[in-house]
Coordinates of C-alpha atoms in Angstrom, one line a residue:
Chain A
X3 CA -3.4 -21.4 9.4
X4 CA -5.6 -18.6 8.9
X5 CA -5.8 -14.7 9.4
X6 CA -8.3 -11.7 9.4
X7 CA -7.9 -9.4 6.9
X8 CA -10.1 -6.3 7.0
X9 CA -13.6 -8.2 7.3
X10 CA -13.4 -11.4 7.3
X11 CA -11.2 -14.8 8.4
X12 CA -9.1 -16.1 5.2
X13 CA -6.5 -18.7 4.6
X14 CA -2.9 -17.0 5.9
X15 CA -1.4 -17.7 2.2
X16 CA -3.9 -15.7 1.1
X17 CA -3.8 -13.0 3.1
X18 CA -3.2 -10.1 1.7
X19 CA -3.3 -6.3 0.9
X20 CA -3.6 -4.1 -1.7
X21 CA -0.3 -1.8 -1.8
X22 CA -2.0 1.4 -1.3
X23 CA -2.6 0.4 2.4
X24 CA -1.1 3.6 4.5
X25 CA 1.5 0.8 6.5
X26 CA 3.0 0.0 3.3
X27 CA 3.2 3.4 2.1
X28 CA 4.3 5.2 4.9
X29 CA 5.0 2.9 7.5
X30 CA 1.9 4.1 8.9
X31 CA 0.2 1.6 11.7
X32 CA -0.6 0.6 14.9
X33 CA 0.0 -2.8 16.5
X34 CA -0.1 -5.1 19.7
X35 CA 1.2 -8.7 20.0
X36 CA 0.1 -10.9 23.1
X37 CA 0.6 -14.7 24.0
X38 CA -1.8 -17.3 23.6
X39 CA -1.8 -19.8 26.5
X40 CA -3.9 -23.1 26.7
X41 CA -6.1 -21.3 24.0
X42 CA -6.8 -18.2 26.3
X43 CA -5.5 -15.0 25.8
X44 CA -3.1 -13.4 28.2
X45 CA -3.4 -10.4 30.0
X46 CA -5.9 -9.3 27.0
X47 CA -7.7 -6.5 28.9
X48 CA -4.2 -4.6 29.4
X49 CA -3.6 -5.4 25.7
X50 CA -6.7 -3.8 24.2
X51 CA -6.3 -1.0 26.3
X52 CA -3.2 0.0 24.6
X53 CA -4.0 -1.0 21.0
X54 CA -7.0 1.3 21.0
X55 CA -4.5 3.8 23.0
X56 CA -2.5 3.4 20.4
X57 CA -5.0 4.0 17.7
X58 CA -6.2 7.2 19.1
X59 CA -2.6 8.5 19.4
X60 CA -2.5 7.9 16.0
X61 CA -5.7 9.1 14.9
X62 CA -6.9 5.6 13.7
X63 CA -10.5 5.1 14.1
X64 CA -10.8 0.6 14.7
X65 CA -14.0 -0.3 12.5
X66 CA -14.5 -2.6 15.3
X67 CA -15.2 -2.0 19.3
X68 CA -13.5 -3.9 22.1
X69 CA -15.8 -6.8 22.1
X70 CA -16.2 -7.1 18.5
X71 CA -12.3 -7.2 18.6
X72 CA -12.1 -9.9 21.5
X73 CA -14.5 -11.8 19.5
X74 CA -12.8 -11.9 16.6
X75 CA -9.5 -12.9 17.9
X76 CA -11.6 -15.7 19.9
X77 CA -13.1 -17.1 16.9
X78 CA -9.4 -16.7 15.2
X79 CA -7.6 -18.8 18.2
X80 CA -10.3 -21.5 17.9
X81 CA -10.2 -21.9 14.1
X82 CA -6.5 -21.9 14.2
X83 CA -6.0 -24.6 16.8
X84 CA -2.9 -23.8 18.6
X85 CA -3.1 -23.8 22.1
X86 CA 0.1 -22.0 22.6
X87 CA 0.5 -18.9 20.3
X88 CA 1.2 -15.2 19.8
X89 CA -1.6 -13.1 18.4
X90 CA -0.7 -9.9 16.3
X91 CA -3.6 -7.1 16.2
X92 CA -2.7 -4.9 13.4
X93 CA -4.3 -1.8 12.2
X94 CA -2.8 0.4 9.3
X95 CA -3.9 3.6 8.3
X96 CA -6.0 2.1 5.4
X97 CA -6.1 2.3 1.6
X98 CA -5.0 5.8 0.6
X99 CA -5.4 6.8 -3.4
X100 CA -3.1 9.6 -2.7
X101 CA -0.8 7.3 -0.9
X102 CA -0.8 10.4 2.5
X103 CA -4.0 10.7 3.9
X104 CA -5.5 7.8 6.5
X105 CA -8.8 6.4 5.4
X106 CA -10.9 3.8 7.1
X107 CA -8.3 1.3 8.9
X108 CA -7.9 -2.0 7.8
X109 CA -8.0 -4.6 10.6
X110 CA -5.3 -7.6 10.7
X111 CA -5.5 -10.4 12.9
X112 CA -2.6 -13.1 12.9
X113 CA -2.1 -15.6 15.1
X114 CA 1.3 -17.6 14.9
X115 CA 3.5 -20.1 16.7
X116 CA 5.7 -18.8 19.3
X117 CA 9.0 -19.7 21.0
X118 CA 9.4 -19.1 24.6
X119 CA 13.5 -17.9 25.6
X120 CA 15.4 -21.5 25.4
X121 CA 16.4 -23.1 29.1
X122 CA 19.9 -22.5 27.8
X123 CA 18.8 -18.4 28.1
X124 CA 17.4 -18.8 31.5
X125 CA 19.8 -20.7 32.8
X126 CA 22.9 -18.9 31.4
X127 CA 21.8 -15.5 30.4
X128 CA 22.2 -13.4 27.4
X129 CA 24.0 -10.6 26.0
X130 CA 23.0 -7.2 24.8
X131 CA 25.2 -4.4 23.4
X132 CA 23.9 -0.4 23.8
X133 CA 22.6 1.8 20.8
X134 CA 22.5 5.5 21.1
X135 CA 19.2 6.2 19.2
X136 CA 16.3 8.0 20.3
X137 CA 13.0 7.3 18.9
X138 CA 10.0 9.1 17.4
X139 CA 7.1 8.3 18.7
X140 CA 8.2 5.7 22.2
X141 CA 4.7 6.5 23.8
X142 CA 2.9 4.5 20.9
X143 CA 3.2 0.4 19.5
X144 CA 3.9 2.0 15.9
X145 CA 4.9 -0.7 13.4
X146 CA 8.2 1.4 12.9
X147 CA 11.1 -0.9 13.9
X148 CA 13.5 0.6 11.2
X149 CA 16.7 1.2 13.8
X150 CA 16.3 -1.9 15.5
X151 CA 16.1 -4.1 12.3
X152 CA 19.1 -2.3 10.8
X153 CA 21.0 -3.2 14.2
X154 CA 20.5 -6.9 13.9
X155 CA 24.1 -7.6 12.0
X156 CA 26.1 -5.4 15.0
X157 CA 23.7 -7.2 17.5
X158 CA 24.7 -10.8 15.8
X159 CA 28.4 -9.5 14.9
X160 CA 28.9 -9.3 18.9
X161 CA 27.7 -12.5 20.1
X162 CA 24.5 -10.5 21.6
X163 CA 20.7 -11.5 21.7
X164 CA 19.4 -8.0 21.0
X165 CA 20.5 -4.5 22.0
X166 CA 19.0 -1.8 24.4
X167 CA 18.8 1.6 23.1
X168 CA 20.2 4.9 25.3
X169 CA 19.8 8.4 23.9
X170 CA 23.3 10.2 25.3
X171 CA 23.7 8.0 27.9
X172 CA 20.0 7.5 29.5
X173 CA 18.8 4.3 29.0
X174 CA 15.3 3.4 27.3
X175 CA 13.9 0.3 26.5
X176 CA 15.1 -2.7 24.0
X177 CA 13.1 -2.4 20.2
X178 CA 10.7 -5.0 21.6
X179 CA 11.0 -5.1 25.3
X180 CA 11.2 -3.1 28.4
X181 CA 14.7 -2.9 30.9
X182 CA 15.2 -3.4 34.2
X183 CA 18.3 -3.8 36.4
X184 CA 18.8 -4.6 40.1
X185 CA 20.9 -2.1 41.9
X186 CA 24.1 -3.3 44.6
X187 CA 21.4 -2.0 47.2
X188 CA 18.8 -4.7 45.7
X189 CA 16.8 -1.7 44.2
X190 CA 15.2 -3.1 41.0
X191 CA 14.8 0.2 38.9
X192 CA 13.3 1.0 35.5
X193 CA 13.2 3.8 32.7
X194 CA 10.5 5.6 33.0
X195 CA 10.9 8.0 30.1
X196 CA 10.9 7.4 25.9
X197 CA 9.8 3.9 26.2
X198 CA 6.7 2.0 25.7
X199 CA 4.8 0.9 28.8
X200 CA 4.8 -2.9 28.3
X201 CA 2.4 -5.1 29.6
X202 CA 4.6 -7.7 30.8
X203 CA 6.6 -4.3 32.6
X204 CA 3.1 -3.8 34.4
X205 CA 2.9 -6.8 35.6
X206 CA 6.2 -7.3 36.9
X207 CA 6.1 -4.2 38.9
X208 CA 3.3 -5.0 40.7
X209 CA 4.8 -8.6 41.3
X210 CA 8.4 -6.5 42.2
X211 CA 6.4 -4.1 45.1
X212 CA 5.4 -6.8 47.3
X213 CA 8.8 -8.1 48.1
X214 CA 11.4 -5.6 46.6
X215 CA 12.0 -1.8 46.4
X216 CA 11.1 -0.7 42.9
X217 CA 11.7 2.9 41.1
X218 CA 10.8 4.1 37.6
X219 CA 13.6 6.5 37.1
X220 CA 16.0 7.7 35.0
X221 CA 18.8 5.2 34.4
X222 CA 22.5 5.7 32.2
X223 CA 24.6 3.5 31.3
X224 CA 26.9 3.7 34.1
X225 CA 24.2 2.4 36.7
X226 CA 23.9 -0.4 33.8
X227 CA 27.4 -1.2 34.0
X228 CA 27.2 -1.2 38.1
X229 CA 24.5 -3.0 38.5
X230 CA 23.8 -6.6 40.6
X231 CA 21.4 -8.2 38.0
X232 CA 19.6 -6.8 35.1
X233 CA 17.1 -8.3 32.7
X234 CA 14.5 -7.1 30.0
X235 CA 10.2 -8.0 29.8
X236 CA 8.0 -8.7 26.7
X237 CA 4.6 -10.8 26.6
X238 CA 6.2 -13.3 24.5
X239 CA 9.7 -13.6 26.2
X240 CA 8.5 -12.9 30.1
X241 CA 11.8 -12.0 32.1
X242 CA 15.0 -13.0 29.9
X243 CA 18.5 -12.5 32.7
X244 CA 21.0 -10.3 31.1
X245 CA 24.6 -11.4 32.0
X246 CA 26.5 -9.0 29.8
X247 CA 25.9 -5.6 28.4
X248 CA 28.8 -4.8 26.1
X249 CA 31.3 -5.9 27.0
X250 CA 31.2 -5.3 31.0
X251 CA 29.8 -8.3 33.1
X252 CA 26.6 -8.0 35.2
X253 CA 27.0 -9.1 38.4
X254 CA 29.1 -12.3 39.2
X255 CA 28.3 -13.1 34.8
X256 CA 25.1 -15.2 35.9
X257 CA 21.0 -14.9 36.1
X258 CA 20.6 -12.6 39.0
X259 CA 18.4 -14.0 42.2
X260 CA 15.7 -11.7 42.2
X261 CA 15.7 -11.8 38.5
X262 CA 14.4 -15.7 38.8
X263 CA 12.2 -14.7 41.6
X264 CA 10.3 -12.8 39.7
X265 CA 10.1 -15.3 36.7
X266 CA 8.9 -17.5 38.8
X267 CA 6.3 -15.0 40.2
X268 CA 5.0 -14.1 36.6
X269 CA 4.7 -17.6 35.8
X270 CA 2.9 -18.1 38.9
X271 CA 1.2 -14.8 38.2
X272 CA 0.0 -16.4 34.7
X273 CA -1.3 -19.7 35.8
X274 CA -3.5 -17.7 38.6
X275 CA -5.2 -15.6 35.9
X276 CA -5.7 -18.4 33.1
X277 CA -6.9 -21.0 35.9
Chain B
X26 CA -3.3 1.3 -14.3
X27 CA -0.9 -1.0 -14.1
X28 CA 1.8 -1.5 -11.3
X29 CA 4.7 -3.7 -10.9
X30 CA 4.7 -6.1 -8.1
X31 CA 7.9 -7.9 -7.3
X32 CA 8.3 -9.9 -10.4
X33 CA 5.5 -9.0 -13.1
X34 CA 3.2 -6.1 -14.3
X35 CA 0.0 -6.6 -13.1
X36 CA -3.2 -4.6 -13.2
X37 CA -3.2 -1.7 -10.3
X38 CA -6.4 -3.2 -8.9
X39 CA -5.0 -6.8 -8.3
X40 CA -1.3 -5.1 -7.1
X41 CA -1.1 -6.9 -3.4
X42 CA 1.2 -8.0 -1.1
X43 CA 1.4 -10.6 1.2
X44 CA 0.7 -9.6 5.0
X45 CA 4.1 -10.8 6.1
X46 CA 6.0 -8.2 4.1
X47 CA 8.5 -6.2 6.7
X48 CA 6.4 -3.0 5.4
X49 CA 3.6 -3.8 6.9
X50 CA 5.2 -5.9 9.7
X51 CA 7.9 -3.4 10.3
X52 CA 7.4 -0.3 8.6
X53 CA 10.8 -1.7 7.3
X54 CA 10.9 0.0 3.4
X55 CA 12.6 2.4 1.4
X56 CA 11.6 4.1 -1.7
X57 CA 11.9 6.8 -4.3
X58 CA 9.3 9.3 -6.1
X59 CA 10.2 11.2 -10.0
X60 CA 8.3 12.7 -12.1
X61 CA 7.7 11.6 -15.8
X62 CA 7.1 14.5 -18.0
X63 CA 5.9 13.5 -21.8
X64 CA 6.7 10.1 -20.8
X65 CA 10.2 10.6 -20.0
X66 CA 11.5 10.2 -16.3
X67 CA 12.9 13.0 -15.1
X68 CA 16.7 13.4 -13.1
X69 CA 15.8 9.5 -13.4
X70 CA 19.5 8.5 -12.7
X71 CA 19.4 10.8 -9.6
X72 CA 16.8 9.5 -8.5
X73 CA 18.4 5.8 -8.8
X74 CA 21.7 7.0 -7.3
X75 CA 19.3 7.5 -3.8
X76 CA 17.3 4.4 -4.4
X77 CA 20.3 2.4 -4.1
X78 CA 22.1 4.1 -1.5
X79 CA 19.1 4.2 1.0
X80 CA 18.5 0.1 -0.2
X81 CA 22.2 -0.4 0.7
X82 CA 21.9 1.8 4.0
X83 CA 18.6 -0.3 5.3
X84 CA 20.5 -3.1 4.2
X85 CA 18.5 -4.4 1.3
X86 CA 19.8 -6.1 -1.4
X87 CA 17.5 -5.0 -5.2
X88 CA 16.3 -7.7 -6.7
X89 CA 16.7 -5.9 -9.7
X90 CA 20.4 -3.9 -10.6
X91 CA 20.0 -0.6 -12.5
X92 CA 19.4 -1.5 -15.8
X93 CA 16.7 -4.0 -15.2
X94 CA 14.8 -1.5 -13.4
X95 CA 15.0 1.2 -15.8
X96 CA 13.2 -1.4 -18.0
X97 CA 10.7 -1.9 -15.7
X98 CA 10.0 1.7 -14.8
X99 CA 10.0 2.4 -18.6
X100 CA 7.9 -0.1 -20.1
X101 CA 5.4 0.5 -16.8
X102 CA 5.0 4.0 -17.8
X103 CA 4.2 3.2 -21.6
X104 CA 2.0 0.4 -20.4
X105 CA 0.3 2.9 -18.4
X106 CA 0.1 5.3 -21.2
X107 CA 0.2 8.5 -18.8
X108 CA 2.1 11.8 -20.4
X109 CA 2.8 13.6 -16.8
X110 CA 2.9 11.1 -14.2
X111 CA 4.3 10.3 -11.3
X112 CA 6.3 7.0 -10.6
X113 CA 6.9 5.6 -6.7
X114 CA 9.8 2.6 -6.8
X115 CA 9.7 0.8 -3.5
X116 CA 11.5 -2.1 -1.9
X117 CA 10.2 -4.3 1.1
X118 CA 12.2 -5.8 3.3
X119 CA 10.6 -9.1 1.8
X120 CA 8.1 -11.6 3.3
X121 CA 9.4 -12.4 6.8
X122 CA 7.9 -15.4 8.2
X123 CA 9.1 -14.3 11.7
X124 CA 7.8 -10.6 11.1
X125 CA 11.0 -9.2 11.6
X126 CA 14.6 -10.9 9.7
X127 CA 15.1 -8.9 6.6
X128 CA 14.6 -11.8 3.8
X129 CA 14.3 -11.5 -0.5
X130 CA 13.3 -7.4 -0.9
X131 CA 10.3 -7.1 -3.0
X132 CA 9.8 -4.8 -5.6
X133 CA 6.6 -2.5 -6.2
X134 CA 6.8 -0.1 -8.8
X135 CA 3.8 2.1 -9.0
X136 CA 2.5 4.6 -11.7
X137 CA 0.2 7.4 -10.2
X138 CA -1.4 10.0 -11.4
X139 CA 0.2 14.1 -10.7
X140 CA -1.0 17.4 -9.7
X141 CA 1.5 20.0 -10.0
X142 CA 0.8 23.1 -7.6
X143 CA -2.1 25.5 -8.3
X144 CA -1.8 28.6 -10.0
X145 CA -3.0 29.7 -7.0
X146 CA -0.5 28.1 -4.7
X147 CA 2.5 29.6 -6.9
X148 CA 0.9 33.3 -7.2
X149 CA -0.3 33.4 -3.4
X150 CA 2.4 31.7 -2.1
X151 CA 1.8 29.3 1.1
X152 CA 1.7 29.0 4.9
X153 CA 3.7 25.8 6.7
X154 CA 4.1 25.7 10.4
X155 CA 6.7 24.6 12.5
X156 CA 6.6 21.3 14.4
X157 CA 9.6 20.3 16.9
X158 CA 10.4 16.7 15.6
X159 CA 13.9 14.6 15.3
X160 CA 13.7 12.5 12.5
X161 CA 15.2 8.6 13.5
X162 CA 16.6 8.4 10.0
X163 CA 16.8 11.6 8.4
X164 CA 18.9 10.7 5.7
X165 CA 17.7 7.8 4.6
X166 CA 14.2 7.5 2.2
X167 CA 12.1 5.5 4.0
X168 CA 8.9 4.9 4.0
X169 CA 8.0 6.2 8.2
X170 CA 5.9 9.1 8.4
X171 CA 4.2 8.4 10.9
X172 CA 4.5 11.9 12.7
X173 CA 3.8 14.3 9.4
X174 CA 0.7 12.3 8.8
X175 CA -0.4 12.7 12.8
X176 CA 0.4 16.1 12.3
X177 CA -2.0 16.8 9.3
X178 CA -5.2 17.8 11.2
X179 CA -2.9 20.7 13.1
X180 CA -1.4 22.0 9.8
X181 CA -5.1 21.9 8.8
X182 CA -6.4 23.4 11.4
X183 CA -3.7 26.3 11.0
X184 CA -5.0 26.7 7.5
X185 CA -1.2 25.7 6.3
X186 CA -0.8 23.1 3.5
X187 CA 2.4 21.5 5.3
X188 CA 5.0 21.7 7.9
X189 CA 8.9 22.2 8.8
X190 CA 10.7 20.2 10.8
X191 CA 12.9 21.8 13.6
X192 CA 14.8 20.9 15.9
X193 CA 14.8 23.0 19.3
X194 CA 15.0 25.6 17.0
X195 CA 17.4 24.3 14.0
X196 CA 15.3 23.9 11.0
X197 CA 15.4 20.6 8.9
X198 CA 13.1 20.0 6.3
X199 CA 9.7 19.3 5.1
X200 CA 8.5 15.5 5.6
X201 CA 8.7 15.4 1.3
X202 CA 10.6 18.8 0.9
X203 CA 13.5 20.5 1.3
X204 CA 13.1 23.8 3.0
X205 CA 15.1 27.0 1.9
X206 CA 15.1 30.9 2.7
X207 CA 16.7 34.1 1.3
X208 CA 18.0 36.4 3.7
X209 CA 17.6 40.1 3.8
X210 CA 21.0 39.9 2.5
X211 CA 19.8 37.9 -0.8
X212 CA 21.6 34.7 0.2
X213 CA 20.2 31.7 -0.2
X214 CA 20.4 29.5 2.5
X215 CA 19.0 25.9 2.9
X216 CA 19.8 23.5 5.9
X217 CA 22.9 21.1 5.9
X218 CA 22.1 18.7 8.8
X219 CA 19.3 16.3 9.4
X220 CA 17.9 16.3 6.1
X221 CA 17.1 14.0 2.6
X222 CA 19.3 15.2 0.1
X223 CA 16.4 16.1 -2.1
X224 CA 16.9 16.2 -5.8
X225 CA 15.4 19.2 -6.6
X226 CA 17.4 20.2 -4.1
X227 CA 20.4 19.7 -5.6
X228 CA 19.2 21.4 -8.8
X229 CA 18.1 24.3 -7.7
X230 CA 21.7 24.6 -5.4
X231 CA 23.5 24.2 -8.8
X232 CA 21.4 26.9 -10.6
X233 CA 21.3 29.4 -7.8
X234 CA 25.0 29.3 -7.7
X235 CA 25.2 30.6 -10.9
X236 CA 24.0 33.6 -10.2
X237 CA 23.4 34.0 -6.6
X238 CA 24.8 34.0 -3.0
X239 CA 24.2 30.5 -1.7
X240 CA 25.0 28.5 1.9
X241 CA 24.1 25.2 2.9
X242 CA 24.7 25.9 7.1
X243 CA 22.5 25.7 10.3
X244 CA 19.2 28.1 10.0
X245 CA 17.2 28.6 13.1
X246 CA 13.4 29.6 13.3
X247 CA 14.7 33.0 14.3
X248 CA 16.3 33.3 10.9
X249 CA 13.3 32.3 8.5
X250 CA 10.6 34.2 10.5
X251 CA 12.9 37.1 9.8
X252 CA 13.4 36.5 6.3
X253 CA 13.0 37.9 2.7
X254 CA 11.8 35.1 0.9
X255 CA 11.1 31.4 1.7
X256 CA 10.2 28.0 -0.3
X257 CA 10.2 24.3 -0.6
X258 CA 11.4 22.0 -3.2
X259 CA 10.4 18.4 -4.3
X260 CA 10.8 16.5 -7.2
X261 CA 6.4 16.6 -7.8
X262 CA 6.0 20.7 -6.8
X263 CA 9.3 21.6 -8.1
X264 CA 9.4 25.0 -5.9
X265 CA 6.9 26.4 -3.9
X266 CA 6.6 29.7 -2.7
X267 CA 6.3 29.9 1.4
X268 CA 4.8 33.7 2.5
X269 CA 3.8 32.6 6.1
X270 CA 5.7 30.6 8.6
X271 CA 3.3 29.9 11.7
X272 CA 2.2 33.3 12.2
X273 CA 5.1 35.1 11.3
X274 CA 4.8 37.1 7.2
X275 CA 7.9 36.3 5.4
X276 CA 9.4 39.4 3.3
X277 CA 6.2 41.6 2.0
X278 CA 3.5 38.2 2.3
X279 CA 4.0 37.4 -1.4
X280 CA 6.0 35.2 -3.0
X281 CA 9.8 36.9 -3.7
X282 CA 11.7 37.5 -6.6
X283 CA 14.5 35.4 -6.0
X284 CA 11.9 32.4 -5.4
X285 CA 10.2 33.1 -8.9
X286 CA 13.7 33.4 -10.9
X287 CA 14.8 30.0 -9.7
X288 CA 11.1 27.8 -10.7
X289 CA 11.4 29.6 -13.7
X290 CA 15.1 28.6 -14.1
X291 CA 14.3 25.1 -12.8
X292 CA 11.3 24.5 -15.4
X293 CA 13.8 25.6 -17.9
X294 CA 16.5 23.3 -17.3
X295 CA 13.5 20.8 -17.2
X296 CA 12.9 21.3 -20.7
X297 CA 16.5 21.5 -21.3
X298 CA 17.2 17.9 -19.9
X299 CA 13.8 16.5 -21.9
X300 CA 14.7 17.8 -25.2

C-alpha cells in the first residue's frame, strides 16, 4: 500500500508527519473520503467541489489545483491496485513552529480497503440511539470527530450501529452520514440545517424527486419517533435502513419500502455513471 | 531540541507520527501546556491533575502513569537544556487502522521555546474582540481549535491580539485564556460556565480572595464593555491586561490597578513556589 504525503507517493508504513503539523496540534484540517469502484472514482466532481469548499472555509490554500489533485489520486488508485476502495483527501493546516498559525498545507492522500453495510444490515436494519450535541463548524468536512468518537461505548453499550445527533430536540445529521426518514404520508424529509451536505444526500434527492415527495426541513425527534421508514447516506455506506432509534420502533421494525427503492436507484444510479 | 515521541527521546527534527494517528485522522487528542522557569516546571502537578482528567474524559488510557511522566518531562527539559521554556504533553488517540476506534494513546512530549508578553503589551494593555462561538467540549483540553485559528485574520484585521468567546451574549473564555473583569464595584468576576478551568486561573482566584471581592457567575458583554478593568490569564502570559473590548474602552483605556496588583502577586507566588 502506499500514500501521498505532502509531495510525493511513499510506502503507507512510512507515511508520516512531522508533529508540528497544525491537524495534530490543533485538530486543525480539512478532509473528504469517496469510494473507489472498479478503479474509478465515484461521484469525484461533487467530491472536489467540497474539499476545496472546505479548504476555503477554512482558510487553507491546496498547493495543488483540481486536476493536479485528480491526477494524483489517479496515479495513487493505479499504484495501489484495489479496484474497490475508499480514498481519503486530507489537508491540514501545515507545519506551524509556533504550533497556531496555518502555513503552507500539507497534502495527504490515502487510499484503503472498504467494507460496504453487511446483507445482514440491509436486510434487517440497524439501530441508532439520539445525542443532544450541537456542533461547531457542521457547514465544513473538518477532521474534528471528538463527540462522536467519545459516543462509541453508549452507541455499542446499546446494541446501536452509530448514533444521530439533535441539538434540543431538532435533528441533524449522524458524525459521518446524513438522515432521512419517510413520513406516514410517504414524505421522505431531511435536515436541512447544522449538518454537512453529503454527497451521497445529493444524490439521493435527486433520485427521491422523480418518484416521491421530498422536503429539506426541520425535523425533531418526535417526527423521528413517528415516522414510516427512516435511514441515513454516506459515500461509503449508500443508504443503511434504520429499524430502531432508541428504543421506539420505526415502522413495522423492518427496512422501509421506499428506503430499498432508493438503494436500488443509487446502485443503479452508480453503475450508469461508472459504465 | 529534542522531543519525546511515544516511547523514546528523539531529536525534534526526526519527531513524526504515523498518518493513521486519531489526531490527524480525527482531531481526536488531548493535551496540556506549563511553563518551566529555571528549569523547573511550574504548578507541574496542576497541570497533571488536567492531563489526566481530560485523558480519562476522552477516554484515553496514558501510556505512562504520573511518575513515569514526570521523568520524562524532566529529563526532556535538561536534555533540552532550555532555562524558560515551555513544555506541550500530548496524547493521541493512537494509530487507528480504521481512522477512527480509539487504540494504544501515543505520547508526544514537546519542549518549545517562550515569549512572555511585551513590555509593551503589559504597560499598554490589549484589545480582544468578541466572537459568538459554543465550544463542543468546553471543558475538556483538547486539541480543536479550529474556529480561533479561522478567526485570526478578523482579530487581525481589528488590530486585536485575540478573542472572547460568548455565547449570545454570556461570556466564556479565550481559546488559551481565561477571561476576567473588575466591576465598577471592584469585584472581580470571571465566568463559571463553559470554560477550561485554567490554572492560572485558579491561582489568581486564590490570591484575589485574599484581599479582594471575587465571583465566579455568568458575565454578559454588557457587563465587561461597562467595566473598570479587564484581563486574561494563561499559564505562558500569566495576566494580561485587556483596555479595549471590540470598540468599547474598558475603565480609563489603560491597564487597572487591580489587574497590576494581582501579576505582580502572581509572579511572586511564582518565585515563592520555585524557591
Amino acid at each position: 500500500m502506499f500514500a501521498y504525503i505532502i509531495d510525493k507517493i511513499v510506502p503507507y508504513t512510512d507515511s508520516t508527519i512531522h508533529i508540528s503539523d497544525l491537524a495534530l496540534q490543533r485538530g486543525y484540517g480539512i478532509f473528504d473520503f469517496f469510494r473507489v469502484r472498479n478503479k474509478k472514482p465515484l461521484f469525484l466532481e461533487d467530491h472536489l467541489d467540497r474539499f476545496y469548499a472546505s479548504a476555503g472555509k477554512m482558510l487553507l490554500q491546496s498547493p495543488v489545483d483540481r486536476n493536479e489533485l485528480t491526477d494524483i489520486i489517479i496515479t495513487l488508485v493505479e499504484k495501489n491496485n484495489l479496484s474497490d476502495a475508499g480514498v481519503k483527501v486530507l489537508l491540514t493546516g501545515g507545519y506551524a513552529e509556533d504550533g497556531y498559525t496555518i502555513t503552507q498545507p500539507n497534502l495527504i492522500v490515502v487510499v484503503q480497503p472498504f467494507k460496504y453495510p453487511s446483507e445482514q444490515q440491509l436486510q434487517s436494519g440497524v439501530k441508532i440511539i439520539t445525542v443532544n450535541f450541537r456542533k461547531e463548524l457542521p457547514d465544513i468536512k473538518t477532521i474534528n470527530y471528538q463527540k462522536a468518537i467519545m459516543m462509541t461505548p453508549a452507541v455499542k453499550a446499546a446494541n446501536a450501529v452509530d448514533l444521530v445527533y439533535h441539538h434540543d430536540g431538532i435533528i441533524s445529521e449522524l458524525p459521518r452520514c446524513n438522515f432521512f426518514i419517510v413520513t406516514q404520508e410517504d414524505v421522505i424529509k431531511t435536515p436541512d440545517q447544522q449538518i454537512l451536505l453529503g454527497v451521497t444526500r445529493k444524490k439521493v434527492l435527486q433520485l427521491a424527486r422523480k418518484k416521491y415527495k421530498v422536503e429539506e426541513c426541520s425535523i425533531t425527534l418526535n417526527d423521528v419517533y413517528n415516522a414510516k421508514e427512516a435511514f441515513f447516506t454516506s459515500s461509503t455506506k449508500r443508504i443503511v435502513p434504520v429499524v430502531k432509534v432508541d428504543d421506539y420502533m420505526i415502522g413495522s421494525g423492518k427496512p422501509g419500502k421506499i428506503t430499498l427503492d432508493l438503494l436500488s436507484g443509487l446502485i443503479q444510479h452508480e453503475d450508469e455513471v461508472l459504465r
